Amino acid sequence: MTSLQQSFNVPFTYTVSFTNSLFSVTNPVFRTFLNQQVMGKLVRKVLVVIDEGVAQHHPSLANDVRTYLAQSANVILAAEPLVVPGGEAAKNDPKLVDLLVDAVNEYGIDRHSYVIGIGGGAVLDLVGYAAAIAHRGVRHIRIPTTVLSQNDSGVGVKNGVNYRGKKNFVGTFAPPVAVFNDARFLTTLDDRDWRAGIAEAVKVALIKDLSFFEWLETNTDALARRDADAMNYLIYRCADLHMQHISGGDPFEMGSARPLDFGHWAAHKLEYLTNFSVRHGEAVAIGIALDVVYSQLAGRIQEADTERIMHVLQGVGFELFHPALAENNSEHLVRGLAEFQEHLGGELTITLLDALGKGVEVHEMDIALIRQAVAKLEINSLSKAY
Ligand code: NAD
């Protein structure tokens, strides 16, 4: 037998910068980055894609970007910033992928150009995907504008869109070249989107970091009343934990485990079952509540632990039950387990809790116990027990 063997490593490095008013002409952060990226007399093209919700709340943004980039000698705007629908609509319409790939073609964006996405997690997932498949990968820069995208989705390596009724069914692992978290964008979020991203912070604290969970307990009221300093700390801490996890483990998810997806198997299903009327972060809060109660029923954590977690989630304003969980004796919900497994392949791997700050992977879920957990959440939501 004859064979050849191939093996190589490709290092990825990117910085997440925290700033305020990124495209104010006096803010050097983005210009400094461009100067580091583009050496000498080269001029690189930039294609900017803006989330419609962001464009509406920040009407001067396109102009600010234009003015800022006009003062940066080493890049030119390839076209007027494109505006795409925000929210899950961005990931549900395949025509938007075509639109962005066509723009890459039409405006001569090559692999040394940059595609910049400015928006919530959904728009960033769309833009990152289109950038990753055009020319087999154009460099992309993320400018997340929601809590969830600044503390979780925007600082990671995944992107993708929904396909054939399945969430994130097509996508790639494609790290950005840089991420810029601009706190100013958070001021225009509606309360639901301010709150939604807090679920991902509770998630990562519960599976990894008791002291961060204790901080969340202490700061529940501040977060509920939209205290900017508390939120900035939450985003920084949560982004850091996510990034440490990605670099320290399995960044391209080759194995069967997705510990960062604690609470997500039910969340993804719930988003579909409610036709996306429940936001991703809201669904994650319910998914966490379900897996926390399940962990308690399975004898892994104490009732007092459950109460502390529910107190934080309810304290920032999350609902912890949705009728779709119980529909058809939870048959629809339970199908989410198989879909979660299918997405990754390999053995079913679900993260539960063994203690506050300590996740544990299991490979089996007891359907009767899931039903009991759903029933408990329903009763508690009616009686506001937590
Ligand atoms: P979103 O992108 O769905 O946006 C919610 C709404 O907020 C939209 O209407 C949008 O137009 C609007 N918006 C965005 N920024 C705004 C601002 N600054 N001011 C006012 N309105 C603004 O919400 P999200 O929670 O950021 O993202 C959810 C998506 O992220 C889901 O599709 C989820 O699957 C995905 N996600 C991806 C990853 C990943 O690793 N790639 C991880 C977690 C979640």
CSV table of N, CA and C and ligand atoms in Angstrom, one decimal, residues 51 53-54 57-58 86-88 91 120-122 125 145-146 148-149 152-153 158 167-168 185 188-189 193 280, ligand 1:
chain,number,residue,atom,x,y,z
A,51,ASP,N,-27.2,46.3,9.8
A,51,ASP,CA,-28.5,45.8,10.3
A,51,ASP,C,-29.6,46.9,10.2
A,53,GLY,N,-32.3,47.4,11.8
A,53,GLY,CA,-32.7,48.0,13.1
A,53,GLY,C,-31.7,49.0,13.6
A,54,VAL,N,-30.4,48.7,13.4
A,54,VAL,CA,-29.4,49.6,13.8
A,54,VAL,C,-29.4,50.9,13.0
A,57,HIS,N,-32.1,53.2,14.3
A,57,HIS,CA,-31.9,53.8,15.5
A,57,HIS,C,-30.6,54.7,15.5
A,58,HIS,N,-29.8,54.5,14.5
A,58,HIS,CA,-28.6,55.3,14.4
A,58,HIS,C,-28.5,55.9,13.0
A,86,GLY,N,-32.9,43.1,10.0
A,86,GLY,CA,-32.3,42.7,11.3
A,86,GLY,C,-33.1,41.5,11.8
A,87,GLY,N,-32.6,40.9,12.9
A,87,GLY,CA,-33.3,39.8,13.5
A,87,GLY,C,-33.3,38.5,12.7
A,88,GLU,N,-34.1,37.5,13.1
A,88,GLU,CA,-34.0,36.2,12.5
A,88,GLU,C,-34.3,36.2,11.0
A,91,LYS,N,-31.6,35.6,8.7
A,91,LYS,CA,-31.1,34.2,8.6
A,91,LYS,C,-32.1,33.3,7.9
A,120,GLY,N,-26.8,43.0,15.0
A,120,GLY,CA,-27.1,42.0,16.0
A,120,GLY,C,-26.5,40.6,15.6
A,121,GLY,N,-26.7,39.6,16.4
A,121,GLY,CA,-26.1,38.3,16.2
A,121,GLY,C,-26.6,37.7,14.9
A,122,ALA,N,-27.9,37.9,14.5
A,122,ALA,CA,-28.4,37.3,13.3
A,122,ALA,C,-27.8,37.9,12.1
A,125,ASP,N,-24.2,36.7,11.8
A,125,ASP,CA,-24.2,35.3,11.4
A,125,ASP,C,-24.3,35.2,9.8
A,145,THR,N,-23.9,44.8,17.8
A,145,THR,CA,-24.6,45.9,18.4
A,145,THR,C,-25.6,45.5,19.4
A,146,THR,N,-25.7,44.3,19.8
A,146,THR,CA,-26.6,43.9,20.9
A,146,THR,C,-25.8,43.3,22.0
A,148,LEU,N,-26.2,40.3,23.3
A,148,LEU,CA,-25.9,38.9,23.0
A,148,LEU,C,-24.7,38.8,22.0
A,149,SER,N,-24.7,39.7,21.0
A,149,SER,CA,-23.7,39.6,20.0
A,149,SER,C,-22.3,40.1,20.6
A,152,ASP,N,-21.3,37.2,23.3
A,152,ASP,CA,-21.3,35.8,22.9
A,152,ASP,C,-21.1,35.5,21.5
A,153,SER,N,-22.1,35.7,20.7
A,153,SER,CA,-22.1,35.3,19.3
A,153,SER,C,-21.0,36.0,18.4
A,158,LYS,N,-18.2,31.1,14.9
A,158,LYS,CA,-19.3,30.4,14.1
A,158,LYS,C,-20.1,31.5,13.4
A,167,LYS,N,-32.4,25.5,12.3
A,167,LYS,CA,-31.6,26.6,12.8
A,167,LYS,C,-30.1,26.4,12.5
A,168,ASN,N,-29.5,27.4,11.9
A,168,ASN,CA,-28.0,27.3,11.7
A,168,ASN,C,-27.6,26.1,10.9
A,185,PHE,N,-24.0,51.5,21.0
A,185,PHE,CA,-25.1,50.8,20.4
A,185,PHE,C,-26.1,50.3,21.4
A,188,THR,N,-29.7,52.0,22.5
A,188,THR,CA,-30.9,52.0,21.7
A,188,THR,C,-31.6,50.7,21.6
A,189,LEU,N,-31.1,49.7,22.3
A,189,LEU,CA,-31.8,48.4,22.3
A,189,LEU,C,-33.1,48.5,23.0
A,193,ASP,N,-34.2,43.1,23.9
A,193,ASP,CA,-32.8,42.8,23.4
A,193,ASP,C,-31.8,43.1,24.5
A,280,HIS,N,-33.8,34.6,20.6
A,280,HIS,CA,-32.9,33.6,21.0
A,280,HIS,C,-32.5,33.6,22.5
B,1,NAD,P1,-30.9,39.8,16.7
B,1,NAD,O1,-29.7,39.9,15.8
B,1,NAD,O2,-31.9,38.8,16.3
B,1,NAD,O3,-31.4,41.3,16.8
B,1,NAD,C1,-32.6,41.6,17.5
B,1,NAD,C2,-33.2,42.9,17.0
B,1,NAD,O4,-32.4,44.0,17.5
B,1,NAD,C3,-33.3,43.1,15.5
B,1,NAD,O5,-34.5,43.6,15.2
B,1,NAD,C4,-32.2,44.1,15.2
B,1,NAD,O6,-32.5,44.8,14.0
B,1,NAD,C5,-32.2,44.9,16.4
B,1,NAD,N1,-31.0,45.6,16.8
B,1,NAD,C6,-29.7,45.2,16.7
B,1,NAD,N2,-28.9,46.1,17.3
B,1,NAD,C7,-29.6,47.1,17.7
B,1,NAD,C8,-29.3,48.3,18.4
B,1,NAD,N3,-28.1,48.7,18.7
B,1,NAD,N4,-30.4,49.2,18.7
B,1,NAD,C9,-31.6,48.9,18.3
B,1,NAD,N5,-32.0,47.7,17.7
B,1,NAD,C10,-31.0,46.8,17.4
B,1,NAD,O7,-30.5,39.5,18.2
B,1,NAD,P2,-29.2,38.9,18.9
B,1,NAD,O8,-29.7,38.5,20.2
B,1,NAD,O9,-28.1,39.8,18.8
B,1,NAD,O10,-28.8,37.6,18.0
B,1,NAD,C11,-29.6,36.5,17.9
B,1,NAD,C12,-29.0,35.6,16.9
B,1,NAD,O11,-27.6,35.2,17.2
B,1,NAD,C13,-29.7,34.3,16.7
B,1,NAD,O12,-29.9,34.0,15.3
B,1,NAD,C14,-28.7,33.2,17.2
B,1,NAD,O13,-28.9,32.0,16.6
B,1,NAD,C15,-27.4,33.9,16.9
B,1,NAD,N6,-26.3,33.3,17.7
B,1,NAD,C16,-25.2,33.0,17.1
B,1,NAD,C17,-24.1,32.4,17.8
B,1,NAD,C18,-22.8,32.1,17.1
B,1,NAD,O14,-21.9,31.5,17.7
B,1,NAD,N7,-22.7,32.4,15.8
B,1,NAD,C19,-24.2,32.3,19.2
B,1,NAD,C20,-25.4,32.7,19.8
B,1,NAD,C21,-26.4,33.2,19.1
